[in-house]
Coordinates of C-alpha atoms in Angstrom, one line a residue:
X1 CA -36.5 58.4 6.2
X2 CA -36.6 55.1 8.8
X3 CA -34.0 52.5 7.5
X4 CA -34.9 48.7 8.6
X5 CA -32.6 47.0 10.1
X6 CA -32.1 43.8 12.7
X7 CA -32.5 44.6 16.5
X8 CA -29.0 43.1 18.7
X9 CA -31.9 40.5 19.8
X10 CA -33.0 39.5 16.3
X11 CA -28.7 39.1 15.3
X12 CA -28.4 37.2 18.4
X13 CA -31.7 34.7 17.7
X14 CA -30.1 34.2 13.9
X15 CA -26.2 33.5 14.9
X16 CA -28.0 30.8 17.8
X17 CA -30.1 29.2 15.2
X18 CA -26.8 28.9 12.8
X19 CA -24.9 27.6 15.4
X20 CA -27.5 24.9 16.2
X21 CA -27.4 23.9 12.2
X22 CA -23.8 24.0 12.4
X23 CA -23.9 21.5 15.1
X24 CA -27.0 19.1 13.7
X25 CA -25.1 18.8 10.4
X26 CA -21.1 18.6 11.7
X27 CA -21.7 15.3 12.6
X28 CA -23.0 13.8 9.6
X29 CA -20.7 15.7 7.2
X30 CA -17.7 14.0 9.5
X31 CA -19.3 10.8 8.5
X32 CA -19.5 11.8 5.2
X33 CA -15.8 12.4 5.0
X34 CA -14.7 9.5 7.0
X35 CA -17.0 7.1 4.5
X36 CA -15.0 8.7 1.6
X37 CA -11.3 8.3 2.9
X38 CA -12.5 4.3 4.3
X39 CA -13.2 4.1 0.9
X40 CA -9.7 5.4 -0.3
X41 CA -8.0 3.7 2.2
X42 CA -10.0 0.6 0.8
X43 CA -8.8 1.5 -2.7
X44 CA -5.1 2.1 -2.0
X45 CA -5.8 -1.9 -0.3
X46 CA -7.0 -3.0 -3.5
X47 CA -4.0 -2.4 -5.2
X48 CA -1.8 -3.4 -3.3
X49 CA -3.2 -6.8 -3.5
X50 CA -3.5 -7.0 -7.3
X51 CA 0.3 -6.0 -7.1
X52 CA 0.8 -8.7 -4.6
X53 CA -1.0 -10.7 -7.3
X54 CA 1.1 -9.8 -10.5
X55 CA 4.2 -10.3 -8.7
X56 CA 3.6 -13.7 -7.6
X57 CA 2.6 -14.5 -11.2
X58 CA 6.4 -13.1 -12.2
X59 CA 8.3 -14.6 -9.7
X60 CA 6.1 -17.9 -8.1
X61 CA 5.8 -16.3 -4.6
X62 CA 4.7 -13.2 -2.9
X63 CA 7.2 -10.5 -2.1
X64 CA 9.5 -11.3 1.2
X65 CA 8.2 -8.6 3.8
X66 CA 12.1 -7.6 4.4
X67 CA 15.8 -9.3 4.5
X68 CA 19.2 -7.8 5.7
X69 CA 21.8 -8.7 3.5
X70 CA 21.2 -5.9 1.5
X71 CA 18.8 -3.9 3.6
X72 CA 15.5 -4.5 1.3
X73 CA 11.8 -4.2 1.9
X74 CA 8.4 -5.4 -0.1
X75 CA 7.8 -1.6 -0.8
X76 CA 10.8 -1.7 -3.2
X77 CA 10.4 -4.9 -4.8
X78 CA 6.5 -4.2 -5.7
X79 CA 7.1 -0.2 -7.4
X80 CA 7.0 -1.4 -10.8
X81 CA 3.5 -3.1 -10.3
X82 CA 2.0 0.0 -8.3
X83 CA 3.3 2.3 -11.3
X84 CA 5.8 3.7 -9.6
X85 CA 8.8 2.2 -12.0
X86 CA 11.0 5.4 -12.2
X87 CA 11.5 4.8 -8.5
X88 CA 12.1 1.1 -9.3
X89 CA 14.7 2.2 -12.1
X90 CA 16.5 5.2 -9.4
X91 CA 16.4 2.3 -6.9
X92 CA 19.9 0.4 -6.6
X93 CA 18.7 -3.2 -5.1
X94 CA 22.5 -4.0 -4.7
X95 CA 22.8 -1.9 -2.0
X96 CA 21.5 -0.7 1.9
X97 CA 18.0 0.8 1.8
X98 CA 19.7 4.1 3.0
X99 CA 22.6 4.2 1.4
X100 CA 22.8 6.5 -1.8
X101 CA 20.9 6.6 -4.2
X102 CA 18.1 4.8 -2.1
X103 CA 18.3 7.2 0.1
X104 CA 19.8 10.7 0.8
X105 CA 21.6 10.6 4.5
X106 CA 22.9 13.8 6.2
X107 CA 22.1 16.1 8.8
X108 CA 20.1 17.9 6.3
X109 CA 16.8 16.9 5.7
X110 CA 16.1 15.8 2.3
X111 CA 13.6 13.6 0.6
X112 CA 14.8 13.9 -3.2
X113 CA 15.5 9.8 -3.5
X114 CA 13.3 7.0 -4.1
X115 CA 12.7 6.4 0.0
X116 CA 11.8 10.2 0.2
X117 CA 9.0 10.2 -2.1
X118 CA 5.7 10.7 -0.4
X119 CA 3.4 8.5 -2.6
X120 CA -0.3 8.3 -2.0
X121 CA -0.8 4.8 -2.1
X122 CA 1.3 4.9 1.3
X123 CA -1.4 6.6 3.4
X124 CA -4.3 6.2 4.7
X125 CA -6.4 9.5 4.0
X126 CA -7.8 9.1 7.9
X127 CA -4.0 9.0 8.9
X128 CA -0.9 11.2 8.6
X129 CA -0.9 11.8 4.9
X130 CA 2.4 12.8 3.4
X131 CA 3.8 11.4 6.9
X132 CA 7.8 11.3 7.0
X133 CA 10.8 10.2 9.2
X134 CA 12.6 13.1 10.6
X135 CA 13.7 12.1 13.9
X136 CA 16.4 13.2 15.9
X137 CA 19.7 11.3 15.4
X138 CA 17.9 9.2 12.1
X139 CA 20.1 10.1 9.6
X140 CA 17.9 8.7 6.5
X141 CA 14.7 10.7 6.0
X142 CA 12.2 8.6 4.3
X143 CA 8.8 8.3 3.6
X144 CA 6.3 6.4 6.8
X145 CA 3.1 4.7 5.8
X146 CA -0.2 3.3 6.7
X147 CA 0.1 -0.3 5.5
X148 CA 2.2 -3.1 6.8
X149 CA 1.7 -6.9 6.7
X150 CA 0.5 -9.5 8.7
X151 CA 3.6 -11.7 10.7
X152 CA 0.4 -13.4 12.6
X153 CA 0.7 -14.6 16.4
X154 CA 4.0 -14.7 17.2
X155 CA 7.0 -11.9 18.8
X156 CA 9.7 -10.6 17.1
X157 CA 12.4 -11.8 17.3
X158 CA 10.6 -15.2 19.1
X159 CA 11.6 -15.4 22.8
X160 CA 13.0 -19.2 23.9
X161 CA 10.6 -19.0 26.1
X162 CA 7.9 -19.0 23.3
X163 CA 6.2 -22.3 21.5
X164 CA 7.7 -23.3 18.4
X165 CA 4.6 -22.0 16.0
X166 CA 3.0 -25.0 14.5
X167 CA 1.0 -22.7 11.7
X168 CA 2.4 -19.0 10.2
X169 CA 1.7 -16.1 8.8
X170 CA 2.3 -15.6 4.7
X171 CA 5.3 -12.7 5.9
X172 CA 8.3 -12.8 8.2
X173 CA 11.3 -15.4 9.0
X174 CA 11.5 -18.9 8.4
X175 CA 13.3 -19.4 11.8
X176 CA 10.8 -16.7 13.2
X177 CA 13.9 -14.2 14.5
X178 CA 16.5 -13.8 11.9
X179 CA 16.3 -11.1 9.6
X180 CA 18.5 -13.3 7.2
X181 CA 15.9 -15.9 6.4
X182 CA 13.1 -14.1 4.8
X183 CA 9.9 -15.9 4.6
X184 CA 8.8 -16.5 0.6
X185 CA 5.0 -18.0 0.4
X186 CA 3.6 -19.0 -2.9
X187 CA 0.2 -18.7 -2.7
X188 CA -0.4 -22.8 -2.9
X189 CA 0.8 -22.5 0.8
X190 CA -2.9 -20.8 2.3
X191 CA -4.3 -24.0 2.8
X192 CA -6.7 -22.1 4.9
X193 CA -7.7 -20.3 1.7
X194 CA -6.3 -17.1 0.4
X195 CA -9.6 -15.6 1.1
X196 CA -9.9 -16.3 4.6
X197 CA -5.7 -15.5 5.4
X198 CA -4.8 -11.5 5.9
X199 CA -1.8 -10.2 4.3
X200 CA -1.9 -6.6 4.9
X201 CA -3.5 -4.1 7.5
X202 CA -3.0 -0.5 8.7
X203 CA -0.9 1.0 11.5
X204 CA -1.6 4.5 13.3
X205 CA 2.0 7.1 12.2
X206 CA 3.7 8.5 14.5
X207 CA 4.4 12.4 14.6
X208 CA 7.3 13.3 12.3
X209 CA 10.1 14.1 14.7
X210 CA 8.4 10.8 17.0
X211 CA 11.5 8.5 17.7
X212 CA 8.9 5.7 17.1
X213 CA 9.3 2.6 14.5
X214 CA 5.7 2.2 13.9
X215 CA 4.4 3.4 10.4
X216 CA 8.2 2.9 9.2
X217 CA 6.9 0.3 6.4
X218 CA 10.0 1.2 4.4
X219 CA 12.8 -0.1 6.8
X220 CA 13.7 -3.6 7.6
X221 CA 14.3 -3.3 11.2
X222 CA 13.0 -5.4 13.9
X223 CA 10.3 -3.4 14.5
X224 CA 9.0 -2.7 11.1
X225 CA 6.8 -3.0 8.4
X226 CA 5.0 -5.7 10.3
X227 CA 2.0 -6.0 12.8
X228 CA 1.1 -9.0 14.9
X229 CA -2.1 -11.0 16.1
X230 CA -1.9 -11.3 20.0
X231 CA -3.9 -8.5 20.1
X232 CA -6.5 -7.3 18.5
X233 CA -7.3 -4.2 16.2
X234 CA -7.0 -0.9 18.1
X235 CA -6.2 -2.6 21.1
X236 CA -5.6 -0.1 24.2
X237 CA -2.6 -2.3 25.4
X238 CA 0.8 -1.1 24.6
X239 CA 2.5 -2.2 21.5
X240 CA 6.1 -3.9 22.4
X241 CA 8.6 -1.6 20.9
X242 CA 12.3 -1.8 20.4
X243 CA 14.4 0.1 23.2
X244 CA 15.0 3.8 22.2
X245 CA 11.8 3.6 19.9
X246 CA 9.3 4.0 21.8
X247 CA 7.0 7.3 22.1
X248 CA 3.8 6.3 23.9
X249 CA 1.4 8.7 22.8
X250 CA -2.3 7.1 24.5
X251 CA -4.2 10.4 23.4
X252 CA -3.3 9.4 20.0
X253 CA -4.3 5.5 20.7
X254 CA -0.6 4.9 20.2
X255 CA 0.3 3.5 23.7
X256 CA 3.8 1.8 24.2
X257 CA 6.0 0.3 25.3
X258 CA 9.6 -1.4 25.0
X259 CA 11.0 -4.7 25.3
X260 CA 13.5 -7.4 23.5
X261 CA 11.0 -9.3 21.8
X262 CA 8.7 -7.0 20.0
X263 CA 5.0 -6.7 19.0
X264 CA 2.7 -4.6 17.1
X265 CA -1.5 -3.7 16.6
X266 CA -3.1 -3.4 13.7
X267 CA -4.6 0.3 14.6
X268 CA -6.6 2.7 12.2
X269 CA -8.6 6.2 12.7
X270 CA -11.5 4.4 11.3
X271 CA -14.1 4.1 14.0
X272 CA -14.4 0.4 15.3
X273 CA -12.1 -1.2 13.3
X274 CA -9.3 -1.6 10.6
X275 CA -9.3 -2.2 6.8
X276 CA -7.4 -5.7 6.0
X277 CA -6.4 -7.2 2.7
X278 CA -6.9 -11.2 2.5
X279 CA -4.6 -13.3 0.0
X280 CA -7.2 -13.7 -2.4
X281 CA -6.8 -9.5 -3.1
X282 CA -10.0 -9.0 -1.1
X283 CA -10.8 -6.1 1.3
X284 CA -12.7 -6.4 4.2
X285 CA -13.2 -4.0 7.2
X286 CA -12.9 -6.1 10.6
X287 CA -13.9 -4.6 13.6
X288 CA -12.3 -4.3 16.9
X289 CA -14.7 -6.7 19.0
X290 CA -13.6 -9.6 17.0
X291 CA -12.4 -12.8 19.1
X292 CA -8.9 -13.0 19.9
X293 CA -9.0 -16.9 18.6
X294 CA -10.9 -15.4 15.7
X295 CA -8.0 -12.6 14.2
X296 CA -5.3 -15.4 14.9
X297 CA -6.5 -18.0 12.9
X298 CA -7.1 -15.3 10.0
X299 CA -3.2 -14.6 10.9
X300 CA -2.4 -18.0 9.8
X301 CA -2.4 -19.6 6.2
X302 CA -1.7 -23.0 7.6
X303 CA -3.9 -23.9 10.7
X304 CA -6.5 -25.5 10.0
X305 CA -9.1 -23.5 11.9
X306 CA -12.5 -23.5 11.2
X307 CA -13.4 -19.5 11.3
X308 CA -16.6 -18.1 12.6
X309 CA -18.0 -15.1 11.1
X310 CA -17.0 -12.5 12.0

């Protein structure tokens, strides 16, 4: 009896002519995906900025980015309108962001405490999702994030050397360098318009065990939870980074660099651009060739710029 069966040839014709499909459609399907998490990432943008929203209609301003005195970030202080209040309840805003029970310190890693919980709101889907802080000689493993708010065109903290700024950003100090003076905008302050005035974009994360201060949205530090408008979106220059957190990673489009006054990119996986939240709860994507001029008067609230589109 003769049994049918494919020749070597004929095998070798059918795994080429999969492997040329394969190719055709990996392309489109990466699209695909990266259209879907945008959208997510759009999403998670979105509610931030009705939360924004609800608690300036609770408390007449928007949420201070971060203060010292205790150790406090926005994160914290906008749980209850992101439904996350069992964190809000756990969290004791009396005390340090990293002291118990806001966080669980020691040598051993754990992430059982209101800082250590990986929420999905935090990430970015194109990002490092579920991202953490685990780095050598950091004590306080907590979550990272994607999403950090707009400080607009100035260092941090401001150099002498550096104008006095004559127009702001909705988030950072009043003085523009201490960490005790927490900037508190009500939303009658954009007299740019809220719609045309960012208050939130993304940030690349570092790698877990990265001694690196960029996508740590939860601390107050000097060089968190904050990026900056003298350069624009995914720019290849080096973000300015505090001394001893710093870990220039190019391949990842995360170049640094350090230095006493300290500034940050707004920087996304999304090809061309970034995702940013105006004041007005709006989200828009802006792309990486916009003017210089152009992303700093959207950094301001106050300057009186007439804005090209863009």
């Amino acid at each position: 009896m003769v049994r049918c069966a494919f020749t070597l040839i004929e095998l070798l014709v059918v795994i080429a002519i999969i492997g040329i499909l394969v190719a055709l459609l990996l392309p489109a399907l990466q699209k695909v995906r990266e259209a879907s998490q945008r959208t997510q990432c759009t999403n998670n943008m979105k509610q931030y900025g009705i939360a924004f929203h609800m608690y300036h209609d609770q408390n007449g301003t928007l949420p201070y980015a971060a203060k010292n005195n205790p150790r406090t970030v926005w994160v914290a202080l906008i749980w209850p309108y992101i439904e996350q209040d069992n964190l809000a309840k756990q969290y004791d805003y009396k005390r340090h962001f990293y002291e118990a029970p806001n966080t669980i310190s020691g040598a051993a890693l754990n992430f059982n405490s209101p800082y250590g919980q990986r929420i999905p709101i935090y990430y970015c889907p194109s990002d490092r999702v579920n991202a953490v802080l685990a780095t050598p000689g950091d004590p306080y493993p907590r979550a990272r994030g994607s999403y950090h708010l707009n400080w607009g065109d100035v260092r941090q903290p401001r150099a002498s050397s550096d104008p006095v700024p004559t127009a702001w950003a909705p988030f950072g100090y009043r003085n523009f360098a201490s960490r005790n003076q927490p900037r508190t905008t009500r939303i009658q302050e954009f007299t740019d318009g809220t719609s045309e005035t960012m208050l939130m974009s993304e940030q690349l994360i570092p790698l877990d065990f990265d001694v690196d201060h960029r996508g740590d949205m939860l601390n107050d530090d000097e060089a968190c939870t904050y990026f900056m408008t003298l350069m624009t979106p995914n720019t290849t220059a080096a973000d300015v980074m505090a001394p001893g957190f710093c870990t220039s990673r190019p391949e990842r489009q995360m170049p640094c660099t350090t230095a006493a006054n300290r500034n940050k990119a707004a920087r996304s996986r999304h090809p061309n651009g970034v995702n940013v939240m105006f004041g007005d709860g709006s989200v828009r994507f802006v792309s990486n060739g916009i003017a210089l001029n152009t992303w700093k008067a959207i950094g301001t609230m106050n300057g009186g710029e007439v804005v090209p589109p863009y």
